[in-house]
Amino acid sequence: MRRIIVAGNWKMNKTRSEMQDFITNLVTELDSFEELLALPLICPPYVYLQESKRICGQSKLEIAAQDVSKYESGAYTGEISAPMLSSIGVSYCIIGHSERREYHNETDNEIRDKLLILRKERIVPIICVGEKLEEREKGTTSDTIISQLSEIFRDVEVNDPAEQIIAYEPVWAIGTGKTATPELAQEVHSLIREWLAERYSSDMAAGISILYGGSVKPDNFASLLQEPDIDGGLIGGASLALVDYLTLLKTGNRIAGTLQS
Ligand code: PGA
């Protein structure tokens, strides 16, 4: 069964001591969970990956990178490669975030390269897709999502649903305070799952976790998770304060418990 994932994307936030406090306290809080059914995942900036992994120790908290180079090594100043991430034990990585697409002109073809390079290192990509406001208004959301998925997964074989995570993040909802309604998000999540079933298999589609991202907050997360195809959140702003992140994690864990029973 797919797992509920509560992923905090810190983006370019927090100093080193803020990171240390957050991760240390979160690890302590995780001990107080009777049973941790949801997967807690934090995506700190690159400079803190190694230290945050060390603070996590043997806890259940997973650490993800926010991006990766599409190249394996070489003269790419400022870039970080998948083998580097793998060499410090990072096992998850966001790719195709809309901020990378918008500010760094990333294309679906490049996101596909990143998917393949992470695959080689056995790092689980968290693949972001999502429509812009004008696409939503023109009624072309489905076309955008299908075109992004078709290019990112072009000639890519998938053998295990746990090899990747997909995040649906409507661009108009990111950092704007405008969350997609649960019904509207569910529509796109089920479209993604149908596409995966057709492209791969129904087992594959049923096993892949599809997260929702875009102004997820402690007070709207539960209603999003009630939808059958929403398996967690990729959360920016609301993952920065430990108290909010813990509320989100508890919500995810509670709903994971109801799904199991
Ligand atoms: P937000 O960001 O929760 O602040 O809207 C989500 C994301 O960009 O992953």
CSV table of C-alpha atoms and ligand atoms in Angstrom, one decimal:
chain,number,residue,atom,x,y,z
A,1,MET,CA,0.0,0.0,0.0
A,2,ARG,CA,1.3,3.5,-0.7
A,3,ARG,CA,2.4,5.6,2.2
A,4,ILE,CA,1.3,9.0,3.3
A,5,ILE,CA,4.3,11.4,3.0
A,6,VAL,CA,4.7,14.7,4.8
A,7,ALA,CA,7.4,16.5,2.9
A,8,GLY,CA,8.7,19.9,4.1
A,9,ASN,CA,10.4,21.9,1.4
A,10,TRP,CA,12.4,24.6,3.1
A,11,LYS,CA,13.5,26.2,-0.1
A,12,MET,CA,16.2,28.9,0.6
A,13,ASN,CA,15.4,29.3,4.3
A,14,LYS,CA,17.0,28.9,7.7
A,15,THR,CA,20.5,29.5,9.1
A,16,ARG,CA,22.6,26.6,10.3
A,17,SER,CA,21.5,26.9,13.9
A,18,GLU,CA,17.9,27.1,12.9
A,19,MET,CA,18.3,23.9,11.0
A,20,GLN,CA,20.0,22.2,13.9
A,21,ASP,CA,17.2,23.2,16.3
A,22,PHE,CA,14.5,22.1,14.0
A,23,ILE,CA,15.9,18.7,13.1
A,24,THR,CA,17.1,18.0,16.6
A,25,ASN,CA,13.7,18.8,18.1
A,26,LEU,CA,11.8,17.0,15.4
A,27,VAL,CA,13.9,13.8,15.9
A,28,THR,CA,13.0,14.0,19.7
A,29,GLU,CA,9.3,14.6,18.9
A,30,LEU,CA,9.3,11.5,16.6
A,31,ASP,CA,10.0,9.3,19.6
A,32,SER,CA,6.7,10.3,21.2
A,33,PHE,CA,4.7,8.9,18.2
A,34,GLU,CA,3.2,5.6,19.3
A,35,GLU,CA,3.4,4.4,15.7
A,36,LEU,CA,4.7,6.4,12.8
A,37,LEU,CA,2.7,5.4,9.7
A,38,ALA,CA,3.3,8.6,7.7
A,39,LEU,CA,6.8,9.2,6.3
A,40,PRO,CA,8.4,12.5,7.6
A,41,LEU,CA,10.7,14.0,5.0
A,42,ILE,CA,12.5,17.3,5.2
A,43,CYS,CA,14.2,19.0,2.2
A,44,PRO,CA,16.8,21.5,3.6
A,45,PRO,CA,19.2,23.5,1.5
A,46,TYR,CA,22.2,21.6,0.1
A,47,VAL,CA,24.7,23.0,2.7
A,48,TYR,CA,22.8,21.3,5.5
A,49,LEU,CA,22.2,17.9,3.9
A,50,GLN,CA,25.1,16.1,5.5
A,51,GLU,CA,24.7,17.6,9.0
A,52,SER,CA,20.9,17.1,9.0
A,53,LYS,CA,21.4,13.5,8.0
A,54,ARG,CA,23.9,13.1,10.9
A,55,ILE,CA,21.4,14.6,13.4
A,56,CYS,CA,18.7,12.3,12.1
A,57,GLY,CA,20.9,9.3,13.0
A,58,GLN,CA,18.7,6.1,13.2
A,59,SER,CA,15.5,8.1,13.5
A,60,LYS,CA,12.7,7.6,10.9
A,61,LEU,CA,13.1,11.1,9.6
A,62,GLU,CA,14.3,11.2,5.9
A,63,ILE,CA,16.2,14.0,4.3
A,64,ALA,CA,15.8,15.1,0.6
A,65,ALA,CA,17.7,17.4,-1.6
A,66,GLN,CA,15.8,20.2,-3.4
A,67,ASP,CA,17.4,19.6,-6.8
A,68,VAL,CA,20.2,17.9,-8.6
A,69,SER,CA,22.4,18.5,-11.7
A,70,LYS,CA,21.4,16.7,-14.9
A,71,TYR,CA,25.1,15.9,-15.3
A,72,GLU,CA,27.1,13.3,-13.6
A,73,SER,CA,30.3,15.3,-13.1
A,74,GLY,CA,32.4,17.9,-14.8
A,75,ALA,CA,32.9,21.6,-15.3
A,76,TYR,CA,29.5,22.8,-14.0
A,77,THR,CA,30.3,25.4,-11.4
A,78,GLY,CA,27.8,25.6,-8.6
A,79,GLU,CA,26.1,22.3,-9.4
A,80,ILE,CA,25.6,19.2,-7.2
A,81,SER,CA,25.5,15.8,-8.8
A,82,ALA,CA,23.5,12.7,-8.0
A,83,PRO,CA,26.6,10.6,-7.1
A,84,MET,CA,27.5,13.3,-4.6
A,85,LEU,CA,24.1,13.1,-3.0
A,86,SER,CA,24.3,9.4,-2.9
A,87,SER,CA,27.8,9.5,-1.4
A,88,ILE,CA,26.4,11.3,1.6
A,89,GLY,CA,23.4,9.0,1.9
A,90,VAL,CA,20.6,11.2,0.6
A,91,SER,CA,17.9,9.0,-0.7
A,92,TYR,CA,15.2,11.4,-2.0
A,93,CYS,CA,15.4,14.5,-4.2
A,94,ILE,CA,12.9,17.0,-5.6
A,95,ILE,CA,13.1,17.6,-9.3
A,96,GLY,CA,11.1,19.9,-11.6
A,97,HIS,CA,9.9,22.3,-8.9
A,98,SER,CA,8.0,25.1,-10.5
A,99,GLU,CA,10.5,27.6,-9.1
A,100,ARG,CA,13.3,25.8,-10.9
A,101,ARG,CA,11.2,25.7,-14.1
A,102,GLU,CA,10.4,29.4,-13.8
A,103,TYR,CA,13.7,31.0,-12.5
A,104,HIS,CA,16.1,28.6,-14.1
A,105,ASN,CA,14.1,27.8,-17.3
A,106,GLU,CA,14.1,24.1,-16.6
A,107,THR,CA,12.4,22.0,-19.2
A,108,ASP,CA,10.6,18.6,-19.0
A,109,ASN,CA,13.4,17.1,-21.0
A,110,GLU,CA,16.0,18.2,-18.4
A,111,ILE,CA,13.8,16.9,-15.6
A,112,ARG,CA,13.8,13.6,-17.5
A,113,ASP,CA,17.6,13.7,-17.5
A,114,LYS,CA,17.5,14.3,-13.7
A,115,LEU,CA,15.1,11.5,-13.2
A,116,LEU,CA,17.4,9.1,-15.0
A,117,ILE,CA,20.5,10.2,-13.2
A,118,LEU,CA,18.9,9.9,-9.8
A,119,ARG,CA,17.6,6.5,-10.8
A,120,LYS,CA,21.1,5.3,-11.5
A,121,GLU,CA,22.0,6.3,-7.9
A,122,ARG,CA,18.9,4.7,-6.4
A,123,ILE,CA,17.7,8.1,-5.2
A,124,VAL,CA,13.9,8.5,-5.2
A,125,PRO,CA,12.9,11.5,-7.2
A,126,ILE,CA,10.0,13.6,-6.1
A,127,ILE,CA,8.8,14.7,-9.6
A,128,CYS,CA,6.8,18.0,-9.6
A,129,VAL,CA,4.2,18.8,-12.2
A,130,GLY,CA,1.6,21.5,-12.3
A,131,GLU,CA,-0.2,24.1,-14.4
A,132,LYS,CA,0.1,27.8,-14.4
A,133,LEU,CA,-2.8,30.1,-13.7
A,134,GLU,CA,-3.4,31.0,-17.3
A,135,GLU,CA,-3.5,27.3,-18.2
A,136,ARG,CA,-6.1,26.6,-15.5
A,137,GLU,CA,-8.1,29.6,-16.7
A,138,LYS,CA,-7.9,28.5,-20.3
A,139,GLY,CA,-9.1,25.0,-19.3
A,140,THR,CA,-5.9,23.3,-20.5
A,141,THR,CA,-4.8,21.9,-17.1
A,142,SER,CA,-5.1,18.3,-18.2
A,143,ASP,CA,-3.1,18.9,-21.4
A,144,THR,CA,-0.3,20.5,-19.4
A,145,ILE,CA,-0.1,17.8,-16.8
A,146,ILE,CA,-0.2,15.0,-19.5
A,147,SER,CA,2.4,16.8,-21.6
A,148,GLN,CA,4.7,17.2,-18.6
A,149,LEU,CA,4.4,13.5,-17.6
A,150,SER,CA,4.7,12.2,-21.1
A,151,GLU,CA,8.0,14.1,-21.6
A,152,ILE,CA,9.5,13.3,-18.2
A,153,PHE,CA,8.7,9.6,-18.5
A,154,ARG,CA,9.6,9.3,-22.2
A,155,ASP,CA,11.1,5.9,-22.7
A,156,VAL,CA,11.6,5.5,-19.0
A,157,GLU,CA,10.8,2.1,-17.6
A,158,VAL,CA,9.3,1.9,-14.1
A,159,ASN,CA,9.7,-1.4,-12.3
A,160,ASP,CA,8.7,-0.5,-8.8
A,161,PRO,CA,6.1,2.1,-7.8
A,162,ALA,CA,8.3,3.1,-4.8
A,163,GLU,CA,11.1,4.2,-7.1
A,164,GLN,CA,9.5,7.6,-7.5
A,165,ILE,CA,7.0,10.0,-6.0
A,166,ILE,CA,5.0,12.5,-7.9
A,167,ALA,CA,4.0,15.9,-6.6
A,168,TYR,CA,1.1,17.8,-8.1
A,169,GLU,CA,1.7,21.5,-7.5
A,170,PRO,CA,-0.6,24.0,-9.2
A,171,VAL,CA,1.8,26.9,-9.8
A,172,TRP,CA,-0.9,29.5,-8.9
A,173,ALA,CA,-1.3,27.9,-5.5
A,174,ILE,CA,2.4,27.9,-4.5
A,175,GLY,CA,3.2,30.5,-1.8
A,176,THR,CA,0.1,32.4,-2.7
A,177,GLY,CA,-2.2,31.3,0.1
A,178,LYS,CA,-4.6,29.9,-2.6
A,179,THR,CA,-5.0,26.2,-2.0
A,180,ALA,CA,-6.6,24.1,-4.7
A,181,THR,CA,-9.9,22.8,-3.2
A,182,PRO,CA,-9.6,19.1,-2.3
A,183,GLU,CA,-12.1,18.3,-5.1
A,184,LEU,CA,-10.0,20.2,-7.7
A,185,ALA,CA,-6.8,18.6,-6.5
A,186,GLN,CA,-8.3,15.2,-6.5
A,187,GLU,CA,-9.4,15.7,-10.2
A,188,VAL,CA,-5.8,16.2,-11.2
A,189,HIS,CA,-4.4,13.4,-8.9
A,190,SER,CA,-6.8,10.9,-10.4
A,191,LEU,CA,-5.9,12.1,-13.9
A,192,ILE,CA,-2.2,11.4,-13.0
A,193,ARG,CA,-3.0,8.0,-11.7
A,194,GLU,CA,-5.1,7.1,-14.8
A,195,TRP,CA,-2.2,8.2,-17.0
A,196,LEU,CA,0.2,6.0,-15.0
A,197,ALA,CA,-2.2,3.1,-15.3
A,198,GLU,CA,-2.3,3.5,-19.0
A,199,ARG,CA,1.4,4.1,-19.5
A,200,TYR,CA,2.6,1.4,-17.1
A,201,SER,CA,0.0,-0.8,-15.2
A,202,SER,CA,-2.8,-0.5,-12.8
A,203,ASP,CA,-0.5,-2.0,-10.1
A,204,MET,CA,2.1,0.7,-10.8
A,205,ALA,CA,-0.5,3.5,-10.7
A,206,ALA,CA,-2.0,2.2,-7.5
A,207,GLY,CA,1.4,2.0,-5.8
A,208,ILE,CA,2.8,5.4,-6.6
A,209,SER,CA,2.4,8.1,-3.9
A,210,ILE,CA,1.1,11.4,-5.4
A,211,LEU,CA,1.6,14.4,-3.1
A,212,TYR,CA,-0.3,17.7,-3.3
A,213,GLY,CA,1.6,21.0,-2.9
A,214,GLY,CA,0.6,24.6,-2.9
A,215,SER,CA,-0.4,26.5,0.3
A,216,VAL,CA,-0.9,23.4,2.4
A,217,LYS,CA,-1.5,24.5,6.0
A,218,PRO,CA,-2.4,22.7,9.2
A,219,ASP,CA,-6.0,23.6,8.7
A,220,ASN,CA,-6.5,22.4,5.2
A,221,PHE,CA,-4.3,19.3,5.1
A,222,ALA,CA,-6.8,16.8,6.6
A,223,SER,CA,-9.5,17.6,4.0
A,224,LEU,CA,-6.9,17.2,1.1
A,225,LEU,CA,-5.8,13.8,2.5
A,226,GLN,CA,-9.4,12.6,2.7
A,227,GLU,CA,-9.4,12.5,-1.1
A,228,PRO,CA,-8.6,9.0,-2.4
A,229,ASP,CA,-5.7,9.9,-4.7
A,230,ILE,CA,-3.9,12.4,-2.4
A,231,ASP,CA,-1.1,10.6,-0.6
A,232,GLY,CA,0.5,13.5,1.3
A,233,GLY,CA,1.9,17.0,0.9
A,234,LEU,CA,4.9,18.8,-0.4
A,235,ILE,CA,4.8,21.8,1.9
A,236,GLY,CA,6.8,25.0,1.7
A,237,GLY,CA,5.8,27.9,4.0
A,238,ALA,CA,4.0,25.8,6.6
A,239,SER,CA,7.0,23.4,7.0
A,240,LEU,CA,9.3,26.2,8.4
A,241,ALA,CA,7.9,26.3,11.9
A,242,LEU,CA,8.3,23.0,13.8
A,243,VAL,CA,4.9,23.4,15.5
A,244,ASP,CA,3.2,23.6,12.1
A,245,TYR,CA,5.2,20.8,10.6
A,246,LEU,CA,4.4,18.6,13.6
A,247,THR,CA,0.7,19.3,13.3
A,248,LEU,CA,0.8,18.4,9.6
A,249,LEU,CA,2.7,15.2,10.4
A,250,LYS,CA,0.2,14.2,13.1
A,251,THR,CA,-2.6,14.8,10.7
A,252,GLY,CA,-0.9,12.6,8.1
A,253,ASN,CA,-0.2,9.9,10.6
A,254,ARG,CA,-3.8,9.9,11.9
A,255,ILE,CA,-5.2,9.6,8.4
A,256,ALA,CA,-2.6,6.9,7.6
A,257,GLY,CA,-4.0,5.0,10.6
A,258,THR,CA,-7.6,5.3,9.4
A,259,LEU,CA,-6.6,4.0,5.9
A,260,GLN,CA,-4.8,1.0,7.5
A,261,SER,CA,-7.7,-0.1,9.7
B,1,PGA,P1,4.0,26.5,-0.3
B,1,PGA,O1,5.0,25.8,-1.2
B,1,PGA,O2,3.5,25.4,0.6
B,1,PGA,O3,4.7,27.6,0.4
B,1,PGA,O4,2.8,27.0,-1.2
B,1,PGA,C1,4.9,24.5,-1.8
B,1,PGA,C2,6.0,24.2,-2.7
B,1,PGA,O5,6.5,25.0,-3.4
B,1,PGA,O6,6.5,23.0,-2.6
